[in-house]
């Protein structure tokens, strides 16, 4: 299938901003998502962006989409220790029934 | 409102044994997905249902995996016989109508260990 790539690890200090990056290859991607997975827990949708948008902001979260470069980023402002988790980038397209195609996840560690 | 319910949460079996996982989606959600998440990886789609119809099972290893969604509500995923490589977390998700803007809600998953 089409690839979704993410860096594997990110470490930030509490209070700093975190930026998690993702690239994808499917030009027919319609929606792009960020999911959060905490240890032993299910996947939680944080936010998503439609492919004709280039930015979406939701409280501490800012999503930037560069459709030309197929690059998606998630910025978390004022990162807290409770934000430590694995963050998955995912894309979906109408031609696959909007099934999610995930990256391998970025493990975010927030240190005090 | 109850979320997606999966059982069992954990299952340990020996290879060549059969195993089944059960999923109860959120009430009213027509679309149901089964994903498999290997250690250190993102989830990968196994099968997608629209009501009781399996509309995408292209990634389901049909020689040993089967699934059903009788009456378009609960779903069962079965492996027979299980192999060592089947050790993973099996996630069920549901959404209202399978549209891109519909949130897919995930259950907690079933962690399968094959010895």
PDB file of C-alpha atoms in Angstrom, chain A residues 31 33 35 37 40-43 45 48 88 92 96-105, chain B residues 9 33 35 37 40-45 48 56 91 98-101 103-104 106-108:
ATOM      1  CA  UNK A  31      -8.250  13.256   4.972  1.00  0.00           C
ATOM      2  CA  UNK A  33      -5.355  12.439  10.860  1.00  0.00           C
ATOM      3  CA  UNK A  35      -4.117   9.750  16.603  1.00  0.00           C
ATOM      4  CA  UNK A  37      -2.021   6.047  21.765  1.00  0.00           C
ATOM      5  CA  UNK A  40      -2.335  -0.129  27.149  1.00  0.00           C
ATOM      6  CA  UNK A  41      -5.003   2.142  25.731  1.00  0.00           C
ATOM      7  CA  UNK A  42      -6.814   2.370  22.445  1.00  0.00           C
ATOM      8  CA  UNK A  43      -6.248   4.924  19.739  1.00  0.00           C
ATOM      9  CA  UNK A  45      -8.382  10.742  17.462  1.00  0.00           C
ATOM     10  CA  UNK A  48      -7.932  15.655  11.333  1.00  0.00           C
ATOM     11  CA  UNK A  88       0.234   8.186  14.697  1.00  0.00           C
ATOM     12  CA  UNK A  92      -7.571   7.948   4.122  1.00  0.00           C
ATOM     13  CA  UNK A  96     -10.352   2.749  -0.063  1.00  0.00           C
ATOM     14  CA  UNK A  97     -13.562   3.442   1.812  1.00  0.00           C
ATOM     15  CA  UNK A  98     -11.762   5.822   4.138  1.00  0.00           C
ATOM     16  CA  UNK A  99      -9.956   2.972   5.872  1.00  0.00           C
ATOM     17  CA  UNK A 100      -7.044   4.435   7.776  1.00  0.00           C
ATOM     18  CA  UNK A 101      -3.484   3.950   6.539  1.00  0.00           C
ATOM     19  CA  UNK A 102      -1.171   4.568   9.476  1.00  0.00           C
ATOM     20  CA  UNK A 103       2.464   5.448   9.886  1.00  0.00           C
ATOM     21  CA  UNK A 104       4.586   3.567  12.406  1.00  0.00           C
ATOM     22  CA  UNK A 105       4.092   6.193  15.073  1.00  0.00           C
TER      23      UNK A 105
ATOM     24  CA  UNK B   9      -8.533  -8.125  26.308  1.00  0.00           C
ATOM     25  CA  UNK B  33     -13.178  -2.173  10.864  1.00  0.00           C
ATOM     26  CA  UNK B  35      -7.100  -3.717  12.256  1.00  0.00           C
ATOM     27  CA  UNK B  37      -1.188  -3.771  15.126  1.00  0.00           C
ATOM     28  CA  UNK B  40       6.234  -1.086  17.046  1.00  0.00           C
ATOM     29  CA  UNK B  41       3.994  -0.591  14.038  1.00  0.00           C
ATOM     30  CA  UNK B  42       0.866   1.301  13.168  1.00  0.00           C
ATOM     31  CA  UNK B  43      -2.422  -0.559  12.776  1.00  0.00           C
ATOM     32  CA  UNK B  44      -3.112  -2.215   9.427  1.00  0.00           C
ATOM     33  CA  UNK B  45      -6.581  -2.834   8.053  1.00  0.00           C
ATOM     34  CA  UNK B  48     -14.073  -3.377   6.613  1.00  0.00           C
ATOM     35  CA  UNK B  56     -12.988  -4.703   1.719  1.00  0.00           C
ATOM     36  CA  UNK B  91      -8.208  -3.571  17.103  1.00  0.00           C
ATOM     37  CA  UNK B  98     -17.657   5.235   6.803  1.00  0.00           C
ATOM     38  CA  UNK B  99     -17.134   8.760   5.529  1.00  0.00           C
ATOM     39  CA  UNK B 100     -13.731  10.394   5.811  1.00  0.00           C
ATOM     40  CA  UNK B 101     -14.913  13.011   8.244  1.00  0.00           C
ATOM     41  CA  UNK B 103     -14.466   9.697  13.453  1.00  0.00           C
ATOM     42  CA  UNK B 104     -13.335   6.104  13.734  1.00  0.00           C
ATOM     43  CA  UNK B 106     -11.285   2.374  18.447  1.00  0.00           C
ATOM     44  CA  UNK B 107     -11.759  -0.280  21.066  1.00  0.00           C
ATOM     45  CA  UNK B 108      -8.978  -1.152  23.534  1.00  0.00           C
TER      46      UNK B 108
END
